Amino acid sequence: MSTDTNTVKPSTSFTEDEQHVAGNAHNCFRAGQFDATLGILKKLQKSHSNDARLMHNRALTEFCKSGKTKVLDFKKSLVKIQKLLQQSNKEEEDIVLNTEKNNYISLYYNQALLFYNLHQYSETEVILGHLYENLDGSEETYLLKIGLLLIDTYLFTYNPEKAGNLISVLEKNFLTNEDATKRSGNNDEKAKSTPTLGMAEAESLKVHLRYLKTLCCLQTKSIKSSKREIKSLTNVYSNSGGGGQQTNIVQVASVFLKSNFECVRSNYHKAYKLLGASPPPVATNVANGALQEGISTMYYNNLAVLHFGMGKHNIGSFYMQKALQENDAAVSSATKQHHLNNSSGNSRHQQLSTAKPLCVLNLNRRFELAYNYGLQLLYSGNPAAAFDSLLLAVHAFHANPRLWLRLAECCIHKCTTCASAEGKMKGGSHTKKSNSAFAMIGSGTNRKVVINTSLPPLGTKSNNLTTPLPTLEFASVCLNNALFLLKEAMNGISWDTVIDIKKNNGSKSDEDQAPELIIACLPGAPLSGNDIIHLYASVLANNAFVTLTLGNGLLALEYSQQLLSLPRLSGCNRYLGNMYAAEALVSLDRISEAIQHLSVEKISTVSLEIDNNGMKSPGSDDGSVKSGQNNKAHNHNHVSQKATEFVSPWHFPSNINCAHGYMILNLANAHCLRSEHEKAQRLLRQASSLVSARQAPPQALLLAVYLNLQGGGNGLVTALLMLRHNSLVVTPQQTSFAAKFPKLVNGNGARPPTGNNSSSFESGSSGGDTNSAAPVNQTRLKSSTPQPVAGGQTPERVVKAKNNEGKKRNRR
Amino acid sequence: MSLSLKELSNLLGFLQEDEVVNQQFDSFTSALQKTGFTKQDHFRVGCSVVILLQHKDLLPGAHQRLAAIYLLYDMYRSEPVSANPFAAVFVHLLQPSLEDKSSPQHLLYPAHFGKIPPISQQEKAFLSQLISSPNKDLLKKTPHAVLSNKNGVTDTINNHSYDVSGLQVSLVEKQSQLTSLNKAGVSCVIASPDVHDIATNGDEKSSQKVMEALLTGNHAPSKQYLRPAFIRPTPPLHPCRDELVWMNPMDTTRHTFMWDMNMTQNTNTEVKRLMAKAFRSALTVPQQNQLIAELNSDQKLVHHVGLTPAKLPELVENNPLIAIEVLLMLMQSSQITEYFTVLVNMEMSLHSMEVVNRLTTAVELPTEFIHLYISNCISTCETIKDKYMQNRLVRLVCVFLQSLIRNRIINVKELFIEVQAFCIEFSRIREAAGLFRLLKQLDSGDADTSKK
């Protein structure tokens, strides 16, 4: 190769003959006679063995000849030609090199298009960006081609601003003249202007650009302009209604847009009505026009998105499944179709029939679908399946920090819900979930009560970290990835600037001053401002949880402290951060520090929304956007609340009281560890008044039992009773069980036993200090629980209890 | 930490009341080995033994219990007592217990959870001796001998006060290294004898079953412990906002692969390369000549060499001559105004001035363009900080203006006040004074003509 470097430059110029021949080659190529084209090119190459353009056209022809199936070969040869060019320009500087690229626009454009079809949009963006920047004004056909592809790419990578700019550039360059001529009816002017486009062409371009513009508006979420664009677009469509097939597609497209518009405004029901009212996509065997292909996939996908928005995750995942099926069907049928069209008695047909042509590769949107499906599954409480689906998506979108967080969430929820599901199985549907708080072993004198201390272990040990399984270990890998991606994207930018930008957005004036930090999260919309900080916080919270569960207290402390030091936090994350920090500190034996974290006053809400510090103000158009977002935010809040309730029954407190209760329980735990049992008892009582009996976590019971066991003789009995009745408080009727040992039991109940089914709860939990403790609050709760397990109370014993109670009172 | 079923039966077989009664203590080690327990198993065995000791009903025989206690000692005999993981058991057993005086109810219902029931004086004596000064004679004894040794009791009571404080201190020291969370664990097995179920009382089989349940299996209660457990709420799912992909149909048929039309066209790559270089650095004279010649040969070529208005300043700075040529060629193009705007707004320099000057002589430029350029120059001169540069620039501007005026390219009247102010401000500079004179001359000349 090295010897060729000099010959790349057109050292030998082409003769006129050769130029003529080359023209023939182009004609053959356009006519689809690839074999003939190749023949000519080969002949030409004999005298110009290293001409880059020749090589490029030959590669292109070969690619087209294969029915656009030899994607990899084409890609390779393009790269090879580029390398050749680069080598010849080695001594030049970068800038020169970039302009040099524009000498070979076709080469780079084709490469970009290849990447585009392979859904590698960032590569496409880079290549086309360079080409576009260095384009000199004269090359109008190139400008149009590059511009259109670049717009599409920007739309895929969520760059609506850039796309919008480009659209207006194209409009200016290609449409203004036509408009002017149309208005004035003056044909002279048109003739004078560069007639790059015919009338019909210009018209179709106009419609196309309109369509793209609408997509832009939808992406920027500006309600007003979207509305306007959609309206004008539908007008255009209805005007241009002509051929049957075409209108059908156009109709579908406009329905999609309208529905998308409502979806952006969070009017999911309306969007659903719009989309559902459109005729369900017919399975088209007439593969005509790219708009048509895969439309049913999109249809089901969008339906799924709408249902997700409405919080109906199960229906959503059903539709998602359908979309995936449609996608597969579309891909296979398109492949078949393609080969039918191209076979024409070709002997190689058989061999090629499995190779997918480029247009099919483009059609295939498996990874995006997998991403959507995974999210639906995760929210519908099926983390294991969600994990598999998202794992597929991560192949394509590994640079998306949010996706990594979702994967981790799958792992976490898989591990935690498995645990609770087991509990449910054991407990049956009627009994309380923590019915398995203890087990009876043996009988007679040998009878033992075994407290079920182990909340089922969450981490599975000795797992290879790199194998993707929904384990907590893998979750930690995912979270570290997410953290790394976020940190890299922020690249030393302080949180203040991230948020300041958000502030400036309100006034809109100095928006250009600081470039807004945007983190791309393909295939979803990118993040900016508060969303970034929120995501960062969630990643940290999850990471703290995982590391804590895996037993790495030091790291968990680090993460939770980082979390708490963020300048803006959702109530939920603040709560979690404090809880995790406290537990991590306890595991590090820094109990007094832990206690500081467990102050209830700090927590005023556990909502998932970030507290905005009263920063919703902006004006007209922006305002409407904001309100839309708020509306949605509210919706989402609602939705996710539902989801969490569904996914983790007691893991996360559903309201502020409950959250406080949990926190106080942890505080009690901390005091208990410092052997401050009295204080722990008091806190326990306080907590149980905050947490409804149904939500009481098993830890509370265990702590109560523990405290009583530590308390000495009387406590033991109370502890046993608590276990039996699965409640934090022991009623006099229950204490009567222990009345056989009058010395040991010191109940204060004067209430006569009322029967097994209704038991009254008293705040005084038990033991020696029940006497001193005034009943702080008397909550009556109906416990519909049947008496658990053998060894409960028998009528005989109740009677005995009655007798004994009398005695007790006397003694007091 | 749990035992297998076989190990349990081995252990129980080993601790059979009948077996143990008359076995010498020093034969325990080998007997234990014979049953198949190796050094690694000792801790597990010890843990199980402790549970058995805690629950008297599971290990009812007095000899058994003594043997079990001895076993805890024996398994770690080679190490100092303080290193024995079960040293705490010994400390507990040797403490003068208050329970001695307690009522017999405790036998029925063990009030003290998780504590090993107290042992007799004889046992205490034996144990303390074992810990403090074990001798061969002691090990020659059998459990039966120890328990039946009524005389020994008084002896040992007199001789030893069961001083375990030393051992206790070392234990506390060891434990202080543990976190309080780790120290907080208690056994999760609570004795809860069912006094009403007399039928199964003392049933051999039932106790066997209980032991199996307690000591074997993967989740054996013996492995577990109760300690304050923190509530660790699972983080809820991150709110999902704009995350799902909505799909709109995209028309991909518009994008088609491009045939390179320039193939075999003897293209101007060389020109383009030279041009690209010209943006970066000054070209040599032959290069300049070549470039200009090439550009002149094809009038349209200038549109295809990669020149854009944005790049003009670079070209002007590096190669003013080429810039002039190129601009002259572009005069007819629609973009020329854009080039002019760029030129006016670019930083003032000798080169840019030269270009403008040459342009003014070659073609007729729009007057507003020239005016704009002049006021731009003047304001640059006024604002520049560097004195030396200022002088230089002022001279340049003055010469430039003079030439413009002399060539009658600008009408002085329109700029009179501005230029005059400029001259006065920089009157210390000779050229400025010259320009001023020229202005005056023209003014008076005009006045003369108007008078006439």
Coordinates of N, CA and C in Angstrom, one line a residue, chain B residues 281-353:
Chain B
S281 N -2.0 28.8 5.6 CA -0.7 29.4 5.6 C -0.4 30.1 4.3
A282 N 0.6 31.0 4.3 CA 0.9 31.7 3.1 C 1.5 30.7 2.1
L283 N 1.1 30.8 0.8 CA 1.6 29.9 -0.2 C 2.9 30.5 -0.8
T284 N 3.7 29.7 -1.4 CA 4.8 30.2 -2.1 C 4.4 30.8 -3.4
V285 N 5.3 31.6 -3.9 CA 5.0 32.3 -5.1 C 4.6 31.4 -6.3
P286 N 5.4 30.3 -6.5 CA 4.9 29.4 -7.6 C 3.5 28.8 -7.3
Q287 N 3.3 28.5 -6.1 CA 2.0 27.9 -5.7 C 0.9 28.9 -6.0
Q288 N 1.1 30.2 -5.6 CA 0.2 31.2 -5.9 C -0.1 31.3 -7.3
N289 N 1.0 31.4 -8.1 CA 0.8 31.5 -9.5 C 0.0 30.4 -10.1
Q290 N 0.3 29.1 -9.6 CA -0.4 28.0 -10.1 C -1.9 28.1 -9.8
L291 N -2.2 28.4 -8.6 CA -3.5 28.5 -8.1 C -4.3 29.5 -8.9
I292 N -3.7 30.7 -9.1 CA -4.4 31.7 -9.8 C -4.6 31.3 -11.3
A293 N -3.6 30.7 -11.8 CA -3.7 30.2 -13.2 C -4.8 29.2 -13.4
E294 N -4.9 28.3 -12.5 CA -5.9 27.2 -12.5 C -7.3 27.9 -12.4
L295 N -7.4 28.8 -11.5 CA -8.7 29.4 -11.2 C -9.1 30.2 -12.5
N296 N -8.1 30.9 -13.1 CA -8.5 31.7 -14.2 C -8.9 30.8 -15.4
S297 N -8.3 29.6 -15.5 CA -8.6 28.8 -16.6 C -10.1 28.4 -16.7
D298 N -10.7 28.3 -15.5 CA -12.1 27.9 -15.5 C -12.9 28.8 -14.6
Q299 N -13.7 29.6 -15.2 CA -14.4 30.6 -14.5 C -15.3 30.0 -13.4
K300 N -15.8 28.9 -13.6 CA -16.7 28.3 -12.6 C -16.0 27.6 -11.5
L301 N -14.7 27.4 -11.7 CA -14.0 26.6 -10.7 C -14.0 27.2 -9.3
V302 N -14.0 28.6 -9.3 CA -13.9 29.3 -8.0 C -15.1 28.9 -7.1
H303 N -16.2 28.5 -7.7 CA -17.3 28.1 -6.8 C -17.1 26.7 -6.2
H304 N -16.1 26.0 -6.7 CA -16.0 24.6 -6.2 C -14.7 24.3 -5.5
V305 N -14.0 25.4 -5.0 CA -12.8 25.1 -4.4 C -12.9 25.2 -2.8
G306 N -14.1 25.2 -2.3 CA -14.2 25.1 -0.9 C -14.2 26.4 -0.2
L307 N -14.3 27.5 -1.0 CA -14.3 28.8 -0.3 C -15.7 29.2 0.1
T308 N -15.8 29.6 1.3 CA -17.1 30.1 1.8 C -16.9 31.4 2.5
P309 N -17.9 32.2 2.6 CA -17.7 33.5 3.3 C -17.0 33.4 4.7
A310 N -17.4 32.3 5.4 CA -16.8 32.2 6.7 C -15.3 32.0 6.6
K311 N -14.8 31.5 5.5 CA -13.4 31.2 5.4 C -12.6 32.4 4.8
L312 N -13.3 33.4 4.3 CA -12.6 34.5 3.7 C -11.5 35.1 4.6
P313 N -11.9 35.5 5.8 CA -10.8 36.1 6.6 C -9.5 35.4 6.7
E314 N -9.6 34.0 6.8 CA -8.4 33.3 6.8 C -7.6 33.5 5.6
L315 N -8.3 33.4 4.5 CA -7.6 33.6 3.2 C -7.0 35.0 3.1
V316 N -7.7 36.0 3.5 CA -7.2 37.3 3.5 C -5.9 37.5 4.3
E317 N -6.0 36.9 5.5 CA -4.8 37.1 6.4 C -3.6 36.4 5.8
N318 N -3.8 35.2 5.2 CA -2.7 34.4 4.8 C -2.2 34.7 3.4
N319 N -3.2 34.9 2.5 CA -2.9 35.1 1.1 C -3.7 36.3 0.5
P320 N -3.4 37.5 0.8 CA -4.2 38.6 0.4 C -4.3 38.6 -1.2
L321 N -3.2 38.3 -1.8 CA -3.2 38.4 -3.3 C -4.3 37.5 -3.9
I322 N -4.3 36.3 -3.4 CA -5.3 35.3 -3.9 C -6.7 35.7 -3.5
A323 N -6.8 36.3 -2.3 CA -8.1 36.7 -1.9 C -8.7 37.8 -2.9
I324 N -7.8 38.7 -3.3 CA -8.2 39.7 -4.2 C -8.7 39.1 -5.5
E325 N -7.9 38.2 -6.0 CA -8.2 37.5 -7.3 C -9.5 36.8 -7.2
V326 N -9.7 36.1 -6.1 CA -10.9 35.3 -5.9 C -12.1 36.2 -5.8
L327 N -12.0 37.2 -5.1 CA -13.1 38.1 -4.9 C -13.5 38.8 -6.2
L328 N -12.5 39.1 -7.0 CA -12.7 39.7 -8.3 C -13.5 38.7 -9.1
M329 N -13.1 37.4 -9.0 CA -13.8 36.4 -9.8 C -15.3 36.2 -9.3
L330 N -15.5 36.5 -8.1 CA -16.8 36.2 -7.5 C -17.7 37.4 -7.6
M331 N -17.2 38.5 -8.2 CA -18.0 39.7 -8.2 C -19.4 39.5 -8.8
Q332 N -19.5 38.6 -9.7 CA -20.8 38.4 -10.4 C -21.7 37.5 -9.6
S333 N -21.1 36.7 -8.7 CA -21.9 35.7 -8.0 C -22.9 36.4 -7.0
S334 N -23.9 35.6 -6.7 CA -25.0 36.2 -5.8 C -24.5 36.3 -4.4
Q335 N -23.4 35.6 -4.1 CA -23.0 35.6 -2.7 C -22.0 36.7 -2.3
I336 N -21.7 37.5 -3.3 CA -20.6 38.5 -3.1 C -20.9 39.4 -1.9
T337 N -22.2 39.8 -1.7 CA -22.5 40.7 -0.6 C -22.1 40.0 0.7
E338 N -22.3 38.7 0.8 CA -22.0 38.0 2.0 C -20.5 38.1 2.2
Y339 N -19.7 37.9 1.1 CA -18.3 38.0 1.3 C -17.9 39.4 1.7
F340 N -18.6 40.4 1.2 CA -18.3 41.8 1.6 C -18.6 42.0 3.1
T341 N -19.7 41.5 3.5 CA -20.0 41.7 4.9 C -19.0 41.1 5.8
V342 N -18.5 39.9 5.4 CA -17.5 39.3 6.2 C -16.2 40.1 6.2
L343 N -15.9 40.6 5.1 CA -14.7 41.4 4.9 C -14.7 42.7 5.8
V344 N -15.9 43.3 5.8 CA -16.0 44.6 6.6 C -15.9 44.3 8.0
N345 N -16.4 43.2 8.4 CA -16.5 42.9 9.9 C -15.2 42.2 10.4
M346 N -14.4 41.8 9.5 CA -13.2 41.1 10.0 C -12.2 42.1 10.7
E347 N -11.4 41.5 11.5 CA -10.4 42.4 12.2 C -9.6 43.2 11.2
M348 N -9.4 44.4 11.6 CA -8.6 45.3 10.7 C -7.2 44.9 10.7
S349 N -6.6 44.9 9.5 CA -5.2 44.5 9.4 C -4.6 45.1 8.1
L350 N -3.3 45.0 8.0 CA -2.7 45.5 6.8 C -3.2 44.7 5.6
H351 N -3.4 43.4 5.8 CA -3.8 42.6 4.7 C -5.2 42.9 4.2
S352 N -6.1 43.1 5.2 CA -7.5 43.3 4.8 C -7.6 44.7 4.2
M353 N -6.8 45.6 4.7 CA -6.8 46.9 4.1 C -6.3 46.9 2.6

